[in-house]
């Protein structure tokens, strides 16, 4: 993943790839499915004629005849799938994975031009290099660098790293002098993250220098159409109207913005520039507290305008403008939100960033893939009603009533699969003298503290279905060190025990509880989190949630889906009494066994033929319904769904 071992401005350092492994429970099951289904199945798509990703490299290498297929940034999507495969290998050590990747890497190296250029769409079509930023060349470069660094760290091989270095050297040669004609490139900022990671891997300072140049270039040029921008929106859409250090608002394409912020966080981790972190703190607050859904999703609209009246796509709207049925919430954007927060967690050591990582992981990220691991959502609304929207003319299926087996714009599926493959690396961080527990679930950690001493522990928990977390020390140094335990912001009351006794530490929601002592093998930490059902409300400025509620248990957001309603009842007919009592139960007949919620709601027919009509007096019927986790919806046929429901106050 990202290697902050030697980053001077990081409080919580990253653990090594594969140091934490899921052993049982929620994420262990997801990782197993990722290993056995998600990554192999996606490989058949991308290496075959449907996904055509590997074919593009073969054609560019002269090994196959044909035309480029997929969007211009499809190389980057293929690299993300390769990255996911490396994470799987880091855990299972299956040599067949590396053999397959070596074969692919050899083809990619053949496709690379002598000067280091690599971008199959442009190479196959004969387009001039770096002539127009709409081709997303930097996006492909960034994912090439990240995947190559991860591959090198896990395998020790340099075959892919050599390709990345050759390409990065070309970028440095072209962009370091900062010629005017290239000044507006780099808007799809995965290359900033990738260059910083390449610097961390090779220690070549040129790559960090170039990463910062790409940050500094934003907001320097007049926001006008020119030959390098034709065919793609300008201004706030690509975060080029205001320099990052002066920006106060998250604007434009949500993925571009959050990749930009994540890249800037990576650069700050190395440079410590105060203006950068001040800007990132402002932008984090704007996203988290004014433009983020209850599921952790971001990017409210497919099409719209920024507050500065620039056309935007797949991005941020005004503060508190949070539509539900038309919410776009691209899976990539939601994941980018978690990526940004993971970096901010390292820099700040503030558990609220881990709260958002977790919120995204269980809700707005995981909803992007089906229960069978083979179908995908690109956009993720919080409400879907039959007859309200039709998606029939959407050629690339970015908005769909059901998950799709393949999406022409294939950026989200491999992004999600690589996130599931690597999320164990988010579970722990290293402090200056100890370890921080960021995420919960059955896992085993075997790593080294920053002083080089060994630490082994394991975690037993039925989280997120249950709130009991037990951590057992298996091996450690004799000298005292600290263990930080995240107390989620939603955990109003919890208990923390050490070897069965009260820890004596301050426990406050939204912080890390710090336990510093001399530990020994066999010592235990027991965290008991309250997994109470909570009825959530939105900020009063959010018009679409006025007098409505969403249901949340721990990190999980629940929804109402039409398969769990009486026949003939629609989600629009359902109202939640404010005193509703919801009972948890494990339903083995629902998606292999998940915890659902059952309770009595009020139902009234709400069929209308006109836009407006008198309210009349409702005739209520009481009925029992079942709520399922939001991530699990749309696995039981074409269904209506809603996260927010109107409240009847008692």
Coordinates of C-alpha atoms in Angstrom, one line a residue:
X1 CA 0.0 0.0 0.0
X2 CA 1.5 3.3 1.0
X3 CA 4.8 3.0 2.9
X4 CA 5.1 5.8 5.5
X5 CA 7.9 4.0 7.4
X6 CA 10.3 6.8 6.9
X7 CA 7.8 9.7 6.4
X8 CA 8.8 12.4 8.9
X9 CA 5.4 14.0 9.2
X10 CA 3.3 11.0 10.0
X11 CA 2.1 10.1 13.5
X12 CA 0.6 6.6 12.7
X13 CA 2.9 4.7 10.3
X14 CA 1.7 2.0 7.9
X15 CA 2.2 -1.7 8.7
X16 CA 3.7 -4.0 6.1
X17 CA 1.6 -5.6 3.4
X18 CA 0.4 -9.0 4.7
X19 CA 1.3 -8.2 8.3
X20 CA -2.4 -8.3 9.3
X21 CA -4.6 -11.2 8.1
X22 CA -8.3 -11.7 8.6
X23 CA -8.9 -15.0 10.4
X24 CA -12.7 -15.2 10.8
X25 CA -15.9 -13.2 10.6
X26 CA -17.0 -10.5 8.2
X27 CA -13.8 -9.4 6.5
X28 CA -12.3 -12.8 6.5
X29 CA -15.3 -14.0 4.5
X30 CA -15.0 -11.0 2.1
X31 CA -11.3 -11.6 1.7
X32 CA -11.8 -15.3 0.9
X33 CA -14.4 -14.4 -1.7
X34 CA -12.0 -11.8 -3.1
X35 CA -9.3 -14.4 -3.3
X36 CA -11.5 -17.2 -4.8
X37 CA -14.0 -15.2 -6.8
X38 CA -13.6 -11.5 -7.2
X39 CA -10.0 -11.3 -8.4
X40 CA -10.1 -14.4 -10.6
X41 CA -13.4 -13.5 -12.2
X42 CA -12.3 -10.0 -12.9
X43 CA -9.1 -11.4 -14.4
X44 CA -11.2 -13.4 -16.9
X45 CA -13.0 -10.2 -17.9
X46 CA -10.0 -8.0 -18.2
X47 CA -7.8 -10.6 -19.8
X48 CA -10.6 -11.6 -22.2
X49 CA -12.5 -10.0 -25.0
X50 CA -15.1 -8.4 -22.7
X51 CA -12.8 -6.2 -20.6
X52 CA -10.1 -6.2 -23.3
X53 CA -7.6 -4.6 -21.0
X54 CA -4.8 -7.1 -21.6
X55 CA -5.7 -7.1 -25.3
X56 CA -4.9 -3.4 -25.4
X57 CA -1.4 -4.0 -24.1
X58 CA -0.9 -6.9 -26.6
X59 CA -2.0 -4.7 -29.5
X60 CA 0.3 -1.8 -28.4
X61 CA 3.1 -4.3 -28.1
X62 CA 2.6 -5.6 -31.6
X63 CA 1.6 -9.1 -30.4
X64 CA -2.0 -8.8 -31.5
X65 CA -4.0 -7.0 -34.1
X66 CA -7.1 -5.0 -33.3
X67 CA -8.5 -1.7 -32.0
X68 CA -8.3 -0.2 -28.6
X69 CA -11.4 -0.9 -26.5
X70 CA -12.6 0.7 -23.3
X71 CA -12.2 4.3 -22.2
X72 CA -8.8 6.1 -22.4
X73 CA -8.0 5.4 -18.8
X74 CA -8.6 1.6 -19.1
X75 CA -4.9 0.8 -18.6
X76 CA -5.2 2.2 -15.0
X77 CA -8.2 0.0 -14.3
X78 CA -6.1 -3.0 -15.4
X79 CA -3.2 -1.9 -13.1
X80 CA -5.7 -1.8 -10.2
X81 CA -6.7 -5.4 -10.8
X82 CA -3.0 -6.4 -10.9
X83 CA -2.6 -4.5 -7.6
X84 CA -5.4 -6.5 -6.1
X85 CA -3.8 -9.8 -7.2
X86 CA -0.6 -8.8 -5.5
X87 CA -2.4 -8.2 -2.2
X88 CA -3.9 -11.6 -2.5
X89 CA -0.5 -13.1 -3.1
X90 CA 0.9 -11.3 -0.1
X91 CA -1.4 -13.4 2.0
X92 CA -1.7 -16.8 0.3
X93 CA 1.7 -16.9 -1.4
X94 CA 0.3 -18.7 -4.4
X95 CA 3.1 -18.7 -6.9
X96 CA 0.7 -19.0 -9.8
X97 CA -0.4 -15.4 -9.2
X98 CA 3.1 -14.1 -9.6
X99 CA 3.8 -16.3 -12.6
X100 CA 0.7 -14.8 -14.3
X101 CA 1.7 -11.3 -13.4
X102 CA 5.2 -11.8 -14.7
X103 CA 3.8 -12.8 -18.0
X104 CA 1.6 -9.7 -18.1
X105 CA 4.4 -7.4 -17.0
X106 CA 6.6 -8.7 -19.9
X107 CA 3.9 -7.8 -22.3
X108 CA 3.4 -4.3 -20.7
X109 CA 7.2 -3.8 -21.0
X110 CA 7.0 -4.6 -24.7
X111 CA 4.2 -2.1 -25.2
X112 CA 6.2 0.6 -23.5
X113 CA 8.0 3.0 -26.0
X114 CA 11.7 3.5 -25.9
X115 CA 11.4 6.9 -24.2
X116 CA 9.2 5.4 -21.4
X117 CA 5.8 6.4 -22.8
X118 CA 3.0 4.0 -22.0
X119 CA -0.7 4.6 -22.8
X120 CA -2.3 2.0 -25.0
X121 CA -5.3 4.2 -26.2
X122 CA -3.0 6.9 -27.6
X123 CA -0.4 4.4 -28.9
X124 CA -2.9 2.3 -30.8
X125 CA -4.8 5.2 -32.2
X126 CA -1.7 7.2 -33.1
X127 CA -2.7 10.3 -31.1
X128 CA 0.0 12.8 -30.1
X129 CA 1.4 12.2 -26.7
X130 CA 0.3 14.7 -24.0
X131 CA -1.7 16.7 -26.5
X132 CA -5.0 16.7 -24.6
X133 CA -5.6 16.0 -20.9
X134 CA -9.0 14.3 -21.7
X135 CA -7.1 11.1 -22.4
X136 CA -6.2 10.8 -18.7
X137 CA -2.6 9.9 -19.3
X138 CA -1.6 10.9 -15.7
X139 CA -4.3 8.6 -14.2
X140 CA -2.8 5.6 -15.9
X141 CA 0.7 6.7 -14.9
X142 CA -0.3 7.0 -11.2
X143 CA -1.8 3.5 -11.1
X144 CA 1.2 2.1 -12.9
X145 CA 3.5 3.6 -10.2
X146 CA 1.4 2.5 -7.3
X147 CA 1.0 -1.1 -8.5
X148 CA 4.7 -1.4 -9.4
X149 CA 5.7 -0.2 -5.9
X150 CA 3.3 -2.7 -4.3
X151 CA 4.5 -5.5 -6.5
X152 CA 8.2 -4.7 -5.7
X153 CA 7.5 -4.6 -1.9
X154 CA 5.7 -7.9 -1.9
X155 CA 7.8 -9.9 -4.4
X156 CA 11.2 -8.1 -4.3
X157 CA 11.2 -8.1 -8.1
X158 CA 12.1 -5.1 -10.1
X159 CA 10.6 -6.1 -13.5
X160 CA 7.5 -3.9 -13.1
X161 CA 9.2 -1.3 -11.1
X162 CA 11.7 -0.8 -14.0
X163 CA 8.8 0.0 -16.3
X164 CA 7.3 2.5 -13.8
X165 CA 10.7 4.2 -13.3
X166 CA 11.2 4.5 -17.0
X167 CA 7.8 6.1 -17.4
X168 CA 8.3 8.4 -14.4
X169 CA 11.7 9.6 -15.8
X170 CA 9.9 10.6 -19.0
X171 CA 7.3 12.6 -16.9
X172 CA 10.1 14.3 -15.0
X173 CA 11.9 15.3 -18.2
X174 CA 8.7 16.7 -19.8
X175 CA 7.0 18.3 -16.8
X176 CA 9.7 19.4 -14.4
X177 CA 10.7 22.4 -16.7
X178 CA 7.0 23.4 -16.4
X179 CA 6.4 24.3 -20.0
X180 CA 3.2 26.4 -20.5
X181 CA 1.7 23.9 -23.0
X182 CA 1.7 21.2 -20.3
X183 CA 0.8 23.4 -17.3
X184 CA -2.9 22.2 -17.2
X185 CA -2.1 18.5 -17.3
X186 CA -2.2 16.2 -14.4
X187 CA -5.8 16.9 -13.3
X188 CA -6.6 13.3 -12.6
X189 CA -4.3 13.2 -9.7
X190 CA -3.5 9.6 -9.1
X191 CA -0.1 10.4 -10.4
X192 CA 0.6 12.5 -7.3
X193 CA 0.0 9.5 -5.0
X194 CA 2.0 7.3 -7.4
X195 CA 5.0 9.6 -7.7
X196 CA 5.2 10.0 -3.9
X197 CA 5.1 6.2 -3.5
X198 CA 7.8 5.9 -6.2
X199 CA 9.9 8.3 -4.2
X200 CA 9.4 6.3 -1.0
X201 CA 10.3 3.1 -2.9
X202 CA 13.4 4.4 -4.8
X203 CA 14.5 7.4 -2.6
X204 CA 14.8 9.4 -5.9
X205 CA 13.8 12.9 -4.8
X206 CA 12.9 13.9 -8.4
X207 CA 9.6 12.0 -8.0
X208 CA 8.6 13.9 -4.9
X209 CA 9.6 17.1 -6.6
X210 CA 7.4 16.3 -9.6
X211 CA 4.5 15.3 -7.4
X212 CA 4.6 18.8 -5.8
X213 CA 4.8 20.4 -9.2
X214 CA 1.5 18.8 -10.1
X215 CA 0.0 20.2 -6.9
X216 CA 1.4 23.7 -7.6
X217 CA 0.2 23.8 -11.2
X218 CA -3.4 23.7 -10.2
X219 CA -4.9 27.2 -10.2
X220 CA -1.9 28.9 -12.0
X221 CA -3.3 29.1 -15.5
X222 CA -6.2 31.1 -16.9
X223 CA -9.4 29.0 -17.0
X224 CA -10.1 29.1 -20.7
X225 CA -10.5 26.6 -23.4
X226 CA -7.3 25.7 -25.2
X227 CA -6.0 22.8 -27.3
X228 CA -5.0 20.8 -24.2
X229 CA -8.5 21.0 -22.6
X230 CA -10.9 20.7 -25.5
X231 CA -13.5 17.9 -24.9
X232 CA -13.5 17.9 -21.1
X233 CA -15.0 20.4 -18.6
X234 CA -12.7 23.0 -17.3
X235 CA -12.4 25.1 -14.0
X236 CA -13.9 23.6 -10.8
X237 CA -14.6 20.3 -12.5
X238 CA -10.8 19.6 -12.4
X239 CA -10.0 21.8 -9.4
X240 CA -8.0 24.3 -11.4
X241 CA -9.8 27.5 -10.6
X242 CA -8.3 28.0 -7.1
X243 CA -4.8 26.9 -5.9
X244 CA -5.1 24.1 -3.4
X245 CA -3.5 26.0 -0.6
X246 CA -6.2 28.7 -0.9
X247 CA -9.2 26.4 -1.5
X248 CA -12.0 26.3 1.0
X249 CA -14.5 24.0 -0.7
X250 CA -14.5 20.6 -2.3
X251 CA -15.6 21.1 -5.9
X252 CA -15.8 19.3 -9.2
X253 CA -15.4 15.7 -10.0
X254 CA -15.4 13.9 -6.6
X255 CA -12.8 11.3 -7.6
X256 CA -10.4 13.8 -9.1
X257 CA -10.8 16.0 -6.0
X258 CA -10.3 13.3 -3.4
X259 CA -7.3 11.7 -5.3
X260 CA -5.9 15.2 -5.4
X261 CA -6.3 15.6 -1.6
X262 CA -4.9 12.2 -1.0
X263 CA -1.9 12.9 -3.1
X264 CA -1.4 16.2 -1.4
X265 CA -1.5 14.4 2.0
X266 CA 1.2 12.0 0.7
X267 CA 3.4 15.0 -0.2
X268 CA 2.7 16.7 3.2
X269 CA 3.8 13.5 4.9
X270 CA 7.2 14.0 3.3
X271 CA 7.6 17.8 3.4
X272 CA 5.5 18.9 6.4
X273 CA 4.4 22.1 4.6
X274 CA 1.9 23.8 6.9
X275 CA -0.1 25.4 4.2
X276 CA -0.8 22.0 2.6
X277 CA -2.2 20.4 5.8
X278 CA -4.2 23.6 6.6
X279 CA -5.9 23.3 3.3
X280 CA -6.5 19.6 3.7
X281 CA -8.0 20.1 7.1
X282 CA -10.4 22.7 5.6
X283 CA -11.3 20.5 2.7
X284 CA -11.8 17.5 4.9
X285 CA -14.2 19.5 7.1
X286 CA -16.1 20.7 4.0
X287 CA -16.5 17.1 2.7
X288 CA -17.3 15.3 6.0
X289 CA -19.6 17.9 7.5
X290 CA -21.3 19.5 4.5
X291 CA -21.2 17.2 1.5
X292 CA -21.0 13.5 2.7
X293 CA -23.9 11.1 2.9
X294 CA -24.8 9.1 6.0
X295 CA -23.2 6.1 4.2
X296 CA -19.9 7.9 3.8
X297 CA -20.6 8.4 0.1
X298 CA -19.6 11.6 -1.8
X299 CA -20.3 13.2 -5.2
X300 CA -24.0 14.2 -5.0
X301 CA -24.7 14.5 -8.8
X302 CA -24.0 13.0 -12.2
X303 CA -24.3 16.4 -13.8
X304 CA -24.5 19.9 -12.3
X305 CA -22.6 23.1 -11.5
X306 CA -20.2 24.2 -8.8
X307 CA -20.9 27.2 -6.6
X308 CA -18.7 29.2 -9.0
X309 CA -20.9 28.1 -11.9
X310 CA -18.6 25.7 -13.6
X311 CA -20.1 22.7 -15.3
X312 CA -19.3 19.5 -13.3
X313 CA -19.8 15.8 -13.7
X314 CA -19.9 13.0 -11.2
X315 CA -19.1 15.4 -8.4
X316 CA -19.8 17.8 -5.6
X317 CA -22.7 20.2 -5.4
X318 CA -23.5 22.9 -2.9
X319 CA -23.2 22.2 0.8
X320 CA -26.2 20.3 2.3
X321 CA -27.6 19.7 -1.2
X322 CA -28.0 15.9 -0.8
X323 CA -30.5 14.3 -3.2
X324 CA -31.3 10.6 -2.5
X325 CA -32.9 9.2 -5.6
X326 CA -30.6 11.0 -7.9
X327 CA -27.5 10.7 -5.8
X328 CA -24.5 9.7 -7.9
X329 CA -22.0 8.6 -5.2
X330 CA -19.6 6.9 -7.6
X331 CA -18.0 3.9 -6.0
X332 CA -14.6 5.2 -6.8
X333 CA -15.4 8.5 -5.1
X334 CA -16.5 6.8 -1.9
X335 CA -13.3 4.7 -1.9
X336 CA -11.3 7.8 -2.6
X337 CA -12.9 9.3 0.5
X338 CA -11.6 6.4 2.5
X339 CA -8.1 6.7 0.9
X340 CA -7.9 10.3 1.8
X341 CA -9.0 9.6 5.4
X342 CA -6.5 6.8 5.7
X343 CA -3.7 9.2 4.9
X344 CA -5.1 11.9 7.2
X345 CA -5.4 9.3 10.0
X346 CA -1.6 8.7 9.6
X347 CA -0.8 12.4 9.6
X348 CA -3.1 13.5 12.4
X349 CA -3.5 10.4 14.5
X350 CA -7.2 11.5 14.8
X351 CA -9.6 8.6 15.1
X352 CA -12.4 10.5 13.3
X353 CA -10.6 9.7 10.1
X354 CA -10.7 6.0 10.9
X355 CA -14.4 6.4 11.6
X356 CA -15.0 7.5 8.0
X357 CA -12.7 4.8 6.6
X358 CA -14.9 2.3 8.4
X359 CA -18.2 4.0 7.4
X360 CA -17.2 3.9 3.8
X361 CA -15.9 0.3 3.9
X362 CA -19.1 -1.2 5.3
X363 CA -21.5 0.9 3.3
X364 CA -20.8 3.1 0.3
X365 CA -17.9 1.0 -0.9
X366 CA -19.2 -2.5 -0.3
X367 CA -22.5 -1.7 -1.9
X368 CA -20.6 -1.5 -5.2
X369 CA -20.3 -5.3 -5.5
X370 CA -22.9 -8.1 -5.5
X371 CA -23.2 -10.9 -3.0
X372 CA -21.7 -13.3 -5.6
X373 CA -18.7 -11.0 -6.2
X374 CA -19.3 -10.7 -10.0
X375 CA -21.7 -7.8 -10.5
X376 CA -21.1 -4.1 -9.9
X377 CA -22.7 -0.7 -9.2
X378 CA -21.0 2.4 -10.4
X379 CA -23.4 4.9 -8.9
X380 CA -25.0 4.3 -5.5
X381 CA -28.2 6.3 -4.7
X382 CA -29.8 6.2 -1.3
X383 CA -33.3 5.7 -2.8
X384 CA -34.6 3.8 -5.8
X385 CA -38.3 3.8 -6.8
X386 CA -39.8 1.9 -9.7
X387 CA -41.0 4.4 -12.3
X388 CA -39.2 7.4 -11.0
X389 CA -36.0 7.0 -13.1
X390 CA -35.3 5.0 -16.2
X391 CA -31.7 4.0 -17.1
X392 CA -32.3 2.4 -20.4
X393 CA -30.2 4.8 -22.6
X394 CA -27.1 4.8 -20.4
X395 CA -24.5 3.2 -22.7
X396 CA -21.9 2.5 -20.1
X397 CA -24.3 1.6 -17.2
X398 CA -22.9 4.1 -14.7
X399 CA -26.4 4.5 -13.4
X400 CA -28.3 1.3 -13.2
X401 CA -31.2 -0.2 -11.3
X402 CA -29.2 -3.4 -10.9
X403 CA -25.6 -4.3 -10.6
X404 CA -24.0 -5.0 -14.0
X405 CA -21.8 -7.9 -15.0
X406 CA -19.5 -5.4 -16.8
X407 CA -19.4 -1.7 -17.0
X408 CA -17.7 0.0 -20.0
X409 CA -16.3 2.6 -17.7
X410 CA -14.6 0.0 -15.5
X411 CA -12.8 2.1 -13.0
X412 CA -14.9 1.3 -9.9
X413 CA -14.9 -2.6 -9.9
X414 CA -11.1 -3.1 -9.7
X415 CA -10.9 -0.2 -7.3
X416 CA -13.3 -1.9 -4.9
X417 CA -11.7 -5.3 -5.3
X418 CA -8.3 -4.0 -4.5
X419 CA -9.7 -2.2 -1.5
X420 CA -11.3 -5.4 -0.2
X421 CA -8.0 -7.2 -0.8
X422 CA -5.9 -4.6 1.2
X423 CA -8.3 -3.5 3.9
X424 CA -6.5 -5.6 6.5
X425 CA -3.6 -3.1 6.1
X426 CA -6.0 -0.4 7.4
X427 CA -6.7 -2.4 10.6
X428 CA -3.6 -1.3 12.4
X429 CA -1.0 1.4 12.4
X430 CA 2.3 1.9 14.2
X431 CA 2.8 4.6 16.8
X432 CA 6.2 5.9 17.9
X433 CA 6.3 3.2 20.5
X434 CA 3.4 0.9 20.0
X435 CA 0.4 0.0 17.8
X436 CA -3.0 1.6 17.1
X437 CA -6.1 -0.6 16.5
X438 CA -8.1 1.2 13.7
X439 CA -10.6 -1.5 12.6
X440 CA -12.2 -4.5 14.3
X441 CA -12.7 -8.1 13.3
X442 CA -11.2 -11.5 13.6
X443 CA -7.5 -11.1 12.5
X444 CA -3.9 -11.8 13.4
X445 CA -1.2 -9.2 13.4
X446 CA 2.5 -10.1 13.2
X447 CA 4.7 -7.0 12.6
X448 CA 7.5 -5.0 14.0
X449 CA 7.2 -1.8 16.1
X450 CA 9.1 1.3 14.9
X451 CA 12.0 0.3 17.2
X452 CA 12.3 -3.0 15.3
X453 CA 10.9 -5.2 18.1
X454 CA 8.4 -7.9 17.4
X455 CA 4.7 -7.7 18.1
X456 CA 2.2 -10.4 17.6
X457 CA -1.5 -10.3 18.6
X458 CA -4.8 -11.5 17.5
X459 CA -8.3 -10.1 17.6
X460 CA -11.5 -12.1 18.2
X461 CA -14.8 -10.4 17.3
X462 CA -18.1 -10.9 15.6
X463 CA -18.0 -7.3 14.6
X464 CA -19.9 -5.6 13.0
X465 CA -22.8 -7.8 14.0
X466 CA -21.6 -7.9 17.6
X467 CA -19.8 -5.3 19.6
X468 CA -17.4 -7.4 21.7
X469 CA -13.7 -7.2 20.7
X470 CA -11.0 -9.2 22.4
X471 CA -7.3 -8.6 21.7
X472 CA -4.8 -11.0 22.9
X473 CA -1.0 -10.4 23.0
X474 CA 0.9 -13.3 21.6
X475 CA 4.5 -11.9 21.6
X476 CA 6.0 -8.6 22.5
X477 CA 9.1 -6.9 23.9
X478 CA 9.5 -6.6 27.7
X479 CA 9.8 -2.9 27.8
X480 CA 6.5 -0.8 28.1
X481 CA 4.8 0.3 25.0
X482 CA 1.4 1.6 24.1
X483 CA -1.7 0.2 22.4
X484 CA -4.2 2.7 21.1
X485 CA -7.8 1.4 20.8
X486 CA -10.2 3.4 18.6
X487 CA -13.4 4.3 20.3
X488 CA -15.8 5.0 17.4
X489 CA -17.6 8.3 17.4
X490 CA -20.9 6.5 17.6
X491 CA -20.0 4.5 20.7
X492 CA -21.7 6.6 23.4
X493 CA -21.0 4.1 26.1
X494 CA -18.4 1.3 26.1
X495 CA -16.1 -0.5 28.4
X496 CA -12.4 -1.2 28.1
X497 CA -10.9 -3.9 30.2
X498 CA -7.2 -5.1 30.5
X499 CA -6.9 -8.7 31.8
X500 CA -10.5 -8.5 33.0
X501 CA -10.1 -5.3 35.0
X502 CA -11.1 -1.8 34.2
X503 CA -8.3 -0.2 32.1
X504 CA -8.3 3.0 34.1
X505 CA -7.9 4.9 30.9
X506 CA -10.1 7.8 29.7
X507 CA -12.7 6.5 27.2
X508 CA -14.2 9.1 24.9
X509 CA -16.1 8.5 21.7
X510 CA -14.2 9.7 18.6
X511 CA -10.8 9.2 20.2
X512 CA -8.1 6.6 20.7
X513 CA -7.9 5.2 24.2
X514 CA -4.2 4.9 25.1
X515 CA -3.1 2.0 27.2
X516 CA 0.6 2.2 28.1
X517 CA 2.2 -0.5 30.1
X518 CA 4.6 -3.4 30.1
X519 CA 2.8 -6.2 28.2
X520 CA 3.4 -9.9 28.2
X521 CA 2.1 -12.8 26.1
X522 CA -1.4 -13.8 27.2
X523 CA -2.4 -10.3 28.2
X524 CA -5.9 -9.3 26.9
X525 CA -7.8 -6.2 26.1
X526 CA -11.6 -6.4 26.0
X527 CA -13.6 -3.7 24.3
X528 CA -17.3 -3.8 24.6
X529 CA -19.0 -1.5 22.1
X530 CA -22.7 -0.6 22.3
X531 CA -24.4 -1.9 19.1
X532 CA -27.7 -0.2 19.8
X533 CA -30.1 0.6 17.0
X534 CA -30.0 4.4 16.4
X535 CA -32.5 6.5 14.4
X536 CA -30.4 9.1 12.7
X537 CA -31.4 12.6 11.5
X538 CA -29.9 14.9 9.0
X539 CA -28.7 18.5 9.4
X540 CA -31.8 20.8 9.1
X541 CA -30.3 22.4 6.0
X542 CA -30.6 19.0 4.2
X543 CA -34.1 19.4 2.7
X544 CA -34.3 15.8 1.5
X545 CA -34.0 14.4 5.0
X546 CA -36.3 16.8 6.9
X547 CA -38.6 14.8 9.1
X548 CA -37.0 11.6 8.0
X549 CA -34.8 9.1 9.7
X550 CA -32.1 6.6 8.7
X551 CA -31.3 3.5 10.8
X552 CA -27.8 2.8 11.9
X553 CA -26.2 0.0 14.1
X554 CA -22.6 0.6 14.9
X555 CA -20.9 1.3 11.5
X556 CA -23.7 -0.2 9.4
X557 CA -26.4 1.8 7.7
X558 CA -29.6 -0.1 7.1
X559 CA -32.2 0.3 4.4
X560 CA -35.7 -0.8 3.5
X561 CA -36.0 -3.0 0.4
X562 CA -39.2 -4.0 -1.3
X563 CA -38.7 -7.8 -1.0
X564 CA -39.2 -7.3 2.8
X565 CA -42.5 -5.5 2.4
X566 CA -46.0 -7.0 2.1
X567 CA -47.1 -7.6 -1.5
X568 CA -48.4 -4.5 -3.1
X569 CA -46.6 -2.2 -0.7
X570 CA -44.0 0.2 -1.9
X571 CA -41.2 1.8 0.0
X572 CA -42.9 5.2 -0.5
X573 CA -45.8 3.9 1.6
X574 CA -43.8 3.3 4.7
X575 CA -43.4 5.6 7.7
X576 CA -41.4 4.9 10.8
X577 CA -42.9 5.6 14.2
X578 CA -40.4 7.6 16.3
X579 CA -40.7 5.0 19.1
X580 CA -40.1 2.0 16.8
X581 CA -38.5 -1.0 18.5
X582 CA -36.3 -2.9 16.2
X583 CA -35.2 -6.4 16.9
X584 CA -31.9 -7.8 15.6
X585 CA -31.9 -11.3 14.2
X586 CA -29.5 -13.4 12.1
X587 CA -31.2 -14.4 9.0
X588 CA -29.5 -17.4 7.4
X589 CA -32.0 -17.2 4.5
X590 CA -30.8 -13.7 3.5
X591 CA -27.5 -13.6 1.6
X592 CA -26.0 -16.5 3.5
X593 CA -26.6 -15.0 6.9
X594 CA -26.6 -11.4 7.9
X595 CA -28.0 -9.5 10.8
X596 CA -31.3 -7.9 9.9
X597 CA -33.7 -5.6 11.9
X598 CA -37.4 -6.3 12.3
X599 CA -40.0 -3.9 13.5
X600 CA -43.5 -2.5 13.1
X601 CA -44.0 0.4 10.8
X602 CA -47.0 2.5 9.6
X603 CA -48.1 2.0 6.0
X604 CA -50.5 4.1 3.9
X605 CA -51.1 4.1 0.2
X606 CA -49.4 7.1 -1.4
X607 CA -50.4 6.6 -5.0
X608 CA -50.9 9.9 -6.8
X609 CA -51.8 11.0 -10.3
X610 CA -51.0 14.7 -10.1
X611 CA -48.0 16.7 -9.0
X612 CA -49.8 18.2 -6.0
X613 CA -53.0 17.5 -4.2
X614 CA -54.6 18.0 -0.7
X615 CA -53.0 15.9 2.0
X616 CA -56.2 14.3 3.4
X617 CA -56.3 12.2 6.5
X618 CA -54.1 9.1 6.3
X619 CA -55.5 5.6 7.0
X620 CA -52.7 3.8 8.7
X621 CA -52.0 0.2 8.8
X622 CA -49.4 -1.4 11.0
X623 CA -47.1 -4.1 9.6
X624 CA -43.9 -5.8 10.4
X625 CA -41.0 -5.2 8.0
X626 CA -37.4 -6.2 7.8
X627 CA -34.4 -3.9 7.3
X628 CA -31.2 -5.0 5.7
X629 CA -27.7 -3.5 5.6
X630 CA -27.5 -0.9 2.8
X631 CA -24.5 -2.7 1.2
X632 CA -26.7 -5.8 0.7
X633 CA -29.5 -4.3 -1.2
X634 CA -30.3 -5.3 -4.9
X635 CA -29.2 -8.9 -4.4
X636 CA -32.8 -10.3 -4.5
X637 CA -34.1 -9.0 -7.9
X638 CA -35.1 -5.6 -9.1
X639 CA -36.1 -4.0 -5.9
X640 CA -37.2 -0.6 -4.6
X641 CA -35.0 0.7 -1.8
X642 CA -34.7 3.6 0.6
X643 CA -32.3 4.6 3.4
X644 CA -34.3 7.6 4.6
X645 CA -37.9 7.1 5.7
X646 CA -40.4 9.7 7.0
X647 CA -41.1 9.8 10.7
X648 CA -44.4 9.7 12.5
X649 CA -43.7 11.3 15.9
X650 CA -45.1 9.7 19.0

